[in-house]
Amino acid sequence: MTKDVLIAIRGTQHTDGEEPQVIELTTDGTLTAEDGVVTVSYRESEMTGLDGVITTFRVEPDRVILQRDGDLNSTMTFIEGEKTESLYDMGFGAMLLGVSSRRVRSDMTEKGGSLFVDYAVEIEHVPVGTNTYEITVWEP
């Protein structure tokens, strides 16, 4: 079952020694729910700096997968208390991206809900900061 939804996203990036960068937007997207897995997708915009990219959050019972496809390709897996690594492909080159998930919470259902992810980021094994996503999804 796939349906149209509204998605409110607040992303906060904390880099050592700098003021946090916050991006907030509300956009149209789709929600698919099947066998206990909820998938939320939306098209990025110029505002996020990722125009031409489709972002998908796949919310599973034990993890959340963030996938970006288009001009930039990446897959990040968030499992609370664990570190995962993946390639972050920017088209002209790729780098190793590590995420250590500090907190992952979701009450997503086929009707929408919320998702919160708090994680530390490493690029090529060098810590660069922490990020959070706060996402709310609802039917228009």
Tab-separated table of N, CA and C in Angstrom:
chain	number	residue	atom	x	y	z
A	1	MET	N	0.833	-1.169	0.000
A	1	MET	CA	0.000	0.000	0.000
A	1	MET	C	0.892	1.252	0.000
A	2	THR	N	0.729	2.082	-1.002
A	2	THR	CA	1.477	3.335	-1.099
A	2	THR	C	0.495	4.487	-1.134
A	3	LYS	N	0.820	5.555	-0.397
A	3	LYS	CA	-0.051	6.729	-0.417
A	3	LYS	C	0.763	8.008	-0.315
A	4	ASP	N	0.138	9.099	-0.730
A	4	ASP	CA	0.767	10.411	-0.654
A	4	ASP	C	0.684	10.933	0.773
A	5	VAL	N	1.774	11.555	1.217
A	5	VAL	CA	1.840	12.102	2.579
A	5	VAL	C	2.566	13.439	2.566
A	6	LEU	N	2.481	14.137	3.678
A	6	LEU	CA	3.297	15.308	3.935
A	6	LEU	C	4.376	14.902	4.926
A	7	ILE	N	5.571	15.446	4.730
A	7	ILE	CA	6.714	15.084	5.562
A	7	ILE	C	7.368	16.356	6.073
A	8	ALA	N	7.447	16.495	7.392
A	8	ALA	CA	8.170	17.608	8.011
A	8	ALA	C	9.513	17.065	8.486
A	9	ILE	N	10.591	17.723	8.067
A	9	ILE	CA	11.939	17.249	8.367
A	9	ILE	C	12.713	18.368	9.049
A	10	ARG	N	13.368	18.018	10.137
A	10	ARG	CA	14.291	18.934	10.798
A	10	ARG	C	15.603	18.188	10.950
A	11	GLY	N	16.614	18.668	10.260
A	11	GLY	CA	17.936	18.065	10.342
A	11	GLY	C	18.888	19.037	11.004
A	12	THR	N	19.632	18.557	11.992
A	12	THR	CA	20.588	19.400	12.702
A	12	THR	C	21.962	18.756	12.612
A	13	GLN	N	22.940	19.578	12.210
A	13	GLN	CA	24.314	19.102	12.074
A	13	GLN	C	25.191	19.878	13.052
A	14	HIS	N	25.860	19.150	13.946
A	14	HIS	CA	26.772	19.743	14.932
A	14	HIS	C	28.198	19.389	14.535
A	15	THR	N	29.008	20.404	14.266
A	15	THR	CA	30.418	20.213	13.965
A	15	THR	C	31.209	20.889	15.064
A	16	ASP	N	32.245	20.222	15.565
A	16	ASP	CA	33.037	20.761	16.679
A	16	ASP	C	33.465	22.198	16.423
A	17	GLY	N	33.205	23.057	17.404
A	17	GLY	CA	33.647	24.431	17.354
A	17	GLY	C	32.800	25.357	16.504
A	18	GLU	N	31.693	24.873	15.944
A	18	GLU	CA	30.839	25.703	15.101
A	18	GLU	C	29.402	25.678	15.611
A	19	GLU	N	28.653	26.704	15.227
A	19	GLU	CA	27.233	26.737	15.557
A	19	GLU	C	26.518	25.618	14.802
A	20	PRO	N	25.508	25.000	15.424
A	20	PRO	CA	24.761	23.954	14.712
A	20	PRO	C	24.088	24.512	13.459
A	21	GLN	N	24.067	23.705	12.409
A	21	GLN	CA	23.350	24.052	11.185
A	21	GLN	C	22.030	23.299	11.198
A	22	VAL	N	20.927	24.029	11.010
A	22	VAL	CA	19.597	23.433	11.060
A	22	VAL	C	18.893	23.656	9.725
A	23	ILE	N	18.339	22.605	9.178
A	23	ILE	CA	17.507	22.695	7.982
A	23	ILE	C	16.137	22.164	8.342
A	24	GLU	N	15.107	22.951	8.054
A	24	GLU	CA	13.728	22.533	8.292
A	24	GLU	C	12.945	22.696	7.004
A	25	LEU	N	12.166	21.682	6.664
A	25	LEU	CA	11.309	21.796	5.496
A	25	LEU	C	10.120	20.864	5.635
A	26	THR	N	9.082	21.211	4.918
A	26	THR	CA	7.916	20.348	4.791
A	26	THR	C	7.733	20.097	3.306
A	27	THR	N	7.552	18.839	2.938
A	27	THR	CA	7.495	18.475	1.529
A	27	THR	C	6.495	17.355	1.306
A	28	ASP	N	6.111	17.171	0.043
A	28	ASP	CA	5.266	16.047	-0.351
A	28	ASP	C	6.135	14.810	-0.476
A	29	GLY	N	5.550	13.670	-0.208
A	29	GLY	CA	6.271	12.420	-0.358
A	29	GLY	C	5.312	11.256	-0.446
A	30	THR	N	5.860	10.068	-0.328
A	30	THR	CA	5.033	8.868	-0.331
A	30	THR	C	5.384	8.002	0.874
A	31	LEU	N	4.412	7.247	1.316
A	31	LEU	CA	4.586	6.298	2.408
A	31	LEU	C	4.096	4.947	1.921
A	32	THR	N	4.902	3.934	2.153
A	32	THR	CA	4.524	2.563	1.839
A	32	THR	C	4.676	1.736	3.105
A	33	ALA	N	3.664	0.939	3.428
A	33	ALA	CA	3.723	0.072	4.607
A	33	ALA	C	3.423	-1.359	4.165
A	34	GLU	N	4.332	-2.271	4.548
A	34	GLU	CA	4.146	-3.668	4.186
A	34	GLU	C	4.933	-4.559	5.133
A	35	ASP	N	4.281	-5.533	5.727
A	35	ASP	CA	4.920	-6.530	6.589
A	35	ASP	C	5.742	-5.907	7.719
A	36	GLY	N	5.217	-4.864	8.363
A	36	GLY	CA	5.898	-4.250	9.498
A	36	GLY	C	7.009	-3.282	9.133
A	37	VAL	N	7.189	-3.016	7.841
A	37	VAL	CA	8.210	-2.083	7.370
A	37	VAL	C	7.513	-0.872	6.752
A	38	VAL	N	7.917	0.326	7.191
A	38	VAL	CA	7.358	1.561	6.654
A	38	VAL	C	8.463	2.281	5.893
A	39	THR	N	8.167	2.656	4.656
A	39	THR	CA	9.126	3.362	3.814
A	39	THR	C	8.553	4.732	3.464
A	40	VAL	N	9.354	5.773	3.703
A	40	VAL	CA	8.954	7.147	3.416
A	40	VAL	C	9.971	7.723	2.439
A	41	SER	N	9.484	8.274	1.321
A	41	SER	CA	10.377	8.821	0.297
A	41	SER	C	9.953	10.227	-0.095
A	42	TYR	N	10.953	11.036	-0.474
A	42	TYR	CA	10.672	12.382	-0.969
A	42	TYR	C	11.814	12.842	-1.862
A	43	ARG	N	11.514	13.836	-2.679
A	43	ARG	CA	12.501	14.424	-3.577
A	43	ARG	C	13.155	15.604	-2.870
A	44	GLU	N	14.488	15.602	-2.836
A	44	GLU	CA	15.237	16.710	-2.231
A	44	GLU	C	15.083	17.968	-3.088
A	45	SER	N	15.430	19.115	-2.516
A	45	SER	CA	15.301	20.391	-3.220
A	45	SER	C	16.614	21.164	-3.155
A	46	GLU	N	16.648	22.317	-3.813
A	46	GLU	CA	17.825	23.182	-3.748
A	46	GLU	C	18.100	23.612	-2.312
A	47	MET	N	17.043	23.748	-1.510
A	47	MET	CA	17.189	24.202	-0.130
A	47	MET	C	18.109	23.291	0.681
A	48	THR	N	18.034	21.992	0.418
A	48	THR	CA	18.857	21.038	1.167
A	48	THR	C	20.230	20.842	0.536
A	49	GLY	N	20.423	21.401	-0.660
A	49	GLY	CA	21.686	21.222	-1.359
A	49	GLY	C	21.790	19.881	-2.063
A	50	LEU	N	20.687	19.144	-2.122
A	50	LEU	CA	20.689	17.814	-2.734
A	50	LEU	C	19.668	17.697	-3.862
A	51	ASP	N	19.446	18.795	-4.576
A	51	ASP	CA	18.505	18.784	-5.692
A	51	ASP	C	18.880	17.662	-6.653
A	52	GLY	N	17.897	16.913	-7.136
A	52	GLY	CA	18.169	15.797	-8.030
A	52	GLY	C	18.355	14.477	-7.313
A	53	VAL	N	18.062	14.448	-6.005
A	53	VAL	CA	18.236	13.239	-5.201
A	53	VAL	C	16.901	12.817	-4.597
A	54	ILE	N	16.630	11.533	-4.605
A	54	ILE	CA	15.467	10.966	-3.910
A	54	ILE	C	15.971	10.377	-2.600
A	55	THR	N	15.380	10.808	-1.486
A	55	THR	CA	15.747	10.293	-0.165
A	55	THR	C	14.653	9.357	0.329
A	56	THR	N	15.069	8.209	0.846
A	56	THR	CA	14.133	7.212	1.363
A	56	THR	C	14.581	6.771	2.747
A	57	PHE	N	13.643	6.810	3.692
A	57	PHE	CA	13.852	6.240	5.021
A	57	PHE	C	13.065	4.940	5.073
A	58	ARG	N	13.752	3.835	5.315
A	58	ARG	CA	13.109	2.527	5.473
A	58	ARG	C	13.156	2.186	6.964
A	59	VAL	N	11.995	2.195	7.595
A	59	VAL	CA	11.899	1.973	9.037
A	59	VAL	C	11.511	0.518	9.278
A	60	GLU	N	12.466	-0.243	9.798
A	60	GLU	CA	12.261	-1.648	10.118
A	60	GLU	C	12.195	-1.785	11.636
A	61	PRO	N	11.727	-2.922	12.148
A	61	PRO	CA	11.614	-3.073	13.607
A	61	PRO	C	12.928	-2.864	14.368
A	62	ASP	N	14.081	-3.243	13.775
A	62	ASP	CA	15.341	-3.182	14.505
A	62	ASP	C	16.361	-2.205	13.926
A	63	ARG	N	15.977	-1.468	12.880
A	63	ARG	CA	16.918	-0.526	12.281
A	63	ARG	C	16.185	0.437	11.347
A	64	VAL	N	16.890	1.512	10.983
A	64	VAL	CA	16.398	2.469	9.998
A	64	VAL	C	17.481	2.599	8.934
A	65	ILE	N	17.076	2.533	7.678
A	65	ILE	CA	18.015	2.677	6.567
A	65	ILE	C	17.674	3.959	5.821
A	66	LEU	N	18.672	4.824	5.660
A	66	LEU	CA	18.527	6.055	4.894
A	66	LEU	C	19.253	5.854	3.569
A	67	GLN	N	18.497	5.943	2.473
A	67	GLN	CA	19.086	5.741	1.159
A	67	GLN	C	18.865	6.986	0.314
A	68	ARG	N	19.928	7.402	-0.377
A	68	ARG	CA	19.837	8.530	-1.300
A	68	ARG	C	20.257	8.040	-2.678
A	69	ASP	N	19.440	8.379	-3.678
A	69	ASP	CA	19.694	7.960	-5.054
A	69	ASP	C	19.554	9.156	-5.983
A	70	GLY	N	20.482	9.273	-6.921
A	70	GLY	CA	20.445	10.361	-7.895
A	70	GLY	C	21.829	10.914	-8.124
A	71	ASP	N	21.951	12.244	-8.048
A	71	ASP	CA	23.253	12.883	-8.245
A	71	ASP	C	24.242	12.496	-7.153
A	72	LEU	N	23.727	12.040	-6.039
A	72	LEU	CA	24.528	11.557	-4.910
A	72	LEU	C	23.924	10.221	-4.492
A	73	ASN	N	24.757	9.240	-4.203
A	73	ASN	CA	24.254	7.921	-3.818
A	73	ASN	C	24.892	7.488	-2.503
A	74	SER	N	24.039	7.111	-1.554
A	74	SER	CA	24.549	6.614	-0.285
A	74	SER	C	23.475	5.791	0.407
A	75	THR	N	23.933	4.934	1.289
A	75	THR	CA	23.041	4.164	2.150
A	75	THR	C	23.647	4.202	3.548
A	76	MET	N	22.875	4.693	4.510
A	76	MET	CA	23.317	4.703	5.908
A	76	MET	C	22.346	3.847	6.705
A	77	THR	N	22.895	2.996	7.559
A	77	THR	CA	22.076	2.121	8.390
A	77	THR	C	22.237	2.550	9.840
A	78	PHE	N	21.095	2.794	10.506
A	78	PHE	CA	21.089	3.230	11.892
A	78	PHE	C	20.525	2.118	12.773
A	79	ILE	N	21.379	1.599	13.644
A	79	ILE	CA	20.977	0.603	14.633
A	79	ILE	C	21.453	1.149	15.970
A	80	GLU	N	20.531	1.419	16.870
A	80	GLU	CA	20.893	2.062	18.133
A	80	GLU	C	22.014	1.314	18.841
A	81	GLY	N	23.049	2.081	19.235
A	81	GLY	CA	24.177	1.513	19.956
A	81	GLY	C	25.233	0.863	19.082
A	82	GLU	N	25.064	0.926	17.759
A	82	GLU	CA	26.018	0.273	16.864
A	82	GLU	C	26.599	1.260	15.856
A	83	LYS	N	27.767	0.903	15.332
A	83	LYS	CA	28.406	1.676	14.269
A	83	LYS	C	28.303	0.888	12.973
A	84	THR	N	27.942	1.579	11.904
A	84	THR	CA	27.910	0.966	10.582
A	84	THR	C	28.719	1.838	9.623
A	85	GLU	N	29.221	1.229	8.560
A	85	GLU	CA	30.002	1.969	7.569
A	85	GLU	C	29.438	1.718	6.178
A	86	SER	N	29.573	2.734	5.320
A	86	SER	CA	29.109	2.619	3.941
A	86	SER	C	29.876	3.612	3.085
A	87	LEU	N	29.707	3.496	1.780
A	87	LEU	CA	30.324	4.443	0.860
A	87	LEU	C	29.359	5.581	0.581
A	88	TYR	N	29.878	6.776	0.521
A	88	TYR	CA	29.127	7.984	0.208
A	88	TYR	C	29.635	8.446	-1.151
A	89	ASP	N	28.865	8.169	-2.219
A	89	ASP	CA	29.295	8.415	-3.586
A	89	ASP	C	28.722	9.722	-4.091
A	90	MET	N	29.604	10.688	-4.348
A	90	MET	CA	29.192	12.011	-4.787
A	90	MET	C	29.288	12.168	-6.298
A	91	GLY	N	29.472	11.093	-7.026
A	91	GLY	CA	29.545	11.151	-8.478
A	91	GLY	C	30.963	11.319	-8.981
A	92	PHE	N	31.736	12.178	-8.357
A	92	PHE	CA	33.125	12.398	-8.781
A	92	PHE	C	34.101	11.624	-7.906
A	93	GLY	N	33.584	10.940	-6.891
A	93	GLY	CA	34.409	10.152	-5.986
A	93	GLY	C	33.586	9.686	-4.804
A	94	ALA	N	34.124	8.728	-4.088
A	94	ALA	CA	33.412	8.183	-2.933
A	94	ALA	C	34.310	8.236	-1.709
A	95	MET	N	33.670	8.310	-0.544
A	95	MET	CA	34.426	8.274	0.706
A	95	MET	C	33.724	7.323	1.664
A	96	LEU	N	34.496	6.804	2.614
A	96	LEU	CA	33.960	5.902	3.620
A	96	LEU	C	33.281	6.725	4.702
A	97	LEU	N	32.026	6.415	4.962
A	97	LEU	CA	31.234	7.128	5.948
A	97	LEU	C	30.853	6.171	7.072
A	98	GLY	N	31.173	6.547	8.307
A	98	GLY	CA	30.795	5.747	9.466
A	98	GLY	C	29.748	6.483	10.275
A	99	VAL	N	28.708	5.770	10.711
A	99	VAL	CA	27.699	6.362	11.582
A	99	VAL	C	27.558	5.509	12.833
A	100	SER	N	27.661	6.165	13.984
A	100	SER	CA	27.454	5.503	15.273
A	100	SER	C	26.134	6.010	15.819
A	101	SER	N	25.138	5.142	15.782
A	101	SER	CA	23.780	5.537	16.169
A	101	SER	C	23.653	5.596	17.677
A	102	ARG	N	23.355	6.777	18.175
A	102	ARG	CA	23.216	6.969	19.615
A	102	ARG	C	21.771	6.753	20.059
A	103	ARG	N	20.833	7.176	19.227
A	103	ARG	CA	19.422	7.001	19.571
A	103	ARG	C	18.610	6.879	18.287
A	104	VAL	N	17.745	5.875	18.227
A	104	VAL	CA	16.863	5.654	17.087
A	104	VAL	C	15.474	5.344	17.648
A	105	ARG	N	14.501	6.215	17.349
A	105	ARG	CA	13.139	6.035	17.863
A	105	ARG	C	12.133	6.237	16.735
A	106	SER	N	11.108	5.405	16.689
A	106	SER	CA	10.083	5.539	15.662
A	106	SER	C	8.757	4.993	16.161
A	107	ASP	N	7.689	5.679	15.755
A	107	ASP	CA	6.347	5.140	15.971
A	107	ASP	C	5.595	5.118	14.629
A	108	MET	N	6.343	4.947	13.539
A	108	MET	CA	5.768	4.946	12.196
A	108	MET	C	4.811	3.775	11.999
A	109	THR	N	3.673	4.093	11.379
A	109	THR	CA	2.693	3.083	10.969
A	109	THR	C	2.242	3.427	9.555
A	110	GLU	N	1.279	2.674	9.058
A	110	GLU	CA	0.745	2.948	7.719
A	110	GLU	C	0.018	4.296	7.652
A	111	LYS	N	-0.252	4.912	8.809
A	111	LYS	CA	-0.924	6.211	8.852
A	111	LYS	C	0.054	7.372	9.001
A	112	GLY	N	1.338	7.068	9.177
A	112	GLY	CA	2.343	8.107	9.393
A	112	GLY	C	2.954	7.933	10.770
A	113	GLY	N	3.437	9.042	11.336
A	113	GLY	CA	4.044	8.981	12.657
A	113	GLY	C	5.308	9.808	12.696
A	114	SER	N	6.225	9.414	13.587
A	114	SER	CA	7.454	10.187	13.744
A	114	SER	C	8.670	9.268	13.792
A	115	LEU	N	9.812	9.883	13.476
A	115	LEU	CA	11.085	9.181	13.475
A	115	LEU	C	12.130	10.139	14.024
A	116	PHE	N	12.992	9.633	14.903
A	116	PHE	CA	14.087	10.423	15.454
A	116	PHE	C	15.360	9.591	15.387
A	117	VAL	N	16.407	10.172	14.806
A	117	VAL	CA	17.698	9.497	14.710
A	117	VAL	C	18.777	10.478	15.153
A	118	ASP	N	19.639	10.055	16.080
A	118	ASP	CA	20.750	10.855	16.589
A	118	ASP	C	22.003	10.007	16.398
A	119	TYR	N	22.992	10.557	15.652
A	119	TYR	CA	24.159	9.746	15.348
A	119	TYR	C	25.420	10.590	15.208
A	120	ALA	N	26.555	9.962	15.487
A	120	ALA	CA	27.863	10.574	15.281
A	120	ALA	C	28.369	10.161	13.905
A	121	VAL	N	29.107	11.065	13.258
A	121	VAL	CA	29.572	10.835	11.891
A	121	VAL	C	31.094	10.806	11.844
A	122	GLU	N	31.628	9.854	11.073
A	122	GLU	CA	33.058	9.782	10.767
A	122	GLU	C	33.206	9.750	9.252
A	123	ILE	N	34.210	10.461	8.754
A	123	ILE	CA	34.562	10.369	7.335
A	123	ILE	C	35.982	9.837	7.267
A	124	GLU	N	36.132	8.689	6.599
A	124	GLU	CA	37.428	8.017	6.517
A	124	GLU	C	38.031	7.819	7.913
A	125	HIS	N	37.204	7.415	8.869
A	125	HIS	CA	37.571	7.103	10.255
A	125	HIS	C	37.935	8.326	11.101
A	126	VAL	N	37.648	9.522	10.614
A	126	VAL	CA	37.916	10.747	11.364
A	126	VAL	C	36.583	11.332	11.837
A	127	PRO	N	36.368	11.471	13.156
A	127	PRO	CA	35.110	12.047	13.652
A	127	PRO	C	34.932	13.479	13.141
A	128	VAL	N	33.719	13.785	12.643
A	128	VAL	CA	33.454	15.127	12.120
A	128	VAL	C	32.288	15.819	12.816
A	129	GLY	N	31.511	15.104	13.627
A	129	GLY	CA	30.416	15.750	14.337
A	129	GLY	C	29.263	14.804	14.587
A	130	THR	N	28.125	15.401	14.920
A	130	THR	CA	26.908	14.631	15.167
A	130	THR	C	25.753	15.243	14.389
A	131	ASN	N	24.797	14.410	14.059
A	131	ASN	CA	23.610	14.848	13.325
A	131	ASN	C	22.365	14.277	13.988
A	132	THR	N	21.253	14.970	13.798
A	132	THR	CA	19.954	14.425	14.183
A	132	THR	C	18.962	14.647	13.047
A	133	TYR	N	18.038	13.725	12.921
A	133	TYR	CA	16.874	13.870	12.048
A	133	TYR	C	15.644	13.747	12.920
A	134	GLU	N	14.734	14.695	12.769
A	134	GLU	CA	13.418	14.615	13.393
A	134	GLU	C	12.416	14.704	12.258
A	135	ILE	N	11.644	13.647	12.067
A	135	ILE	CA	10.750	13.561	10.921
A	135	ILE	C	9.347	13.226	11.405
A	136	THR	N	8.374	13.958	10.869
A	136	THR	CA	6.973	13.698	11.151
A	136	THR	C	6.259	13.509	9.823
A	137	VAL	N	5.440	12.471	9.729
A	137	VAL	CA	4.752	12.131	8.492
A	137	VAL	C	3.252	12.026	8.774
A	138	TRP	N	2.437	12.635	7.909
A	138	TRP	CA	0.995	12.560	8.086
A	138	TRP	C	0.301	12.641	6.727
A	139	GLU	N	-0.967	12.179	6.726
A	139	GLU	CA	-1.775	12.254	5.519
A	139	GLU	C	-2.341	13.665	5.387
A	140	PRO	N	-2.330	14.208	4.159
A	140	PRO	CA	-2.852	15.586	3.975
A	140	PRO	C	-4.356	15.665	4.189
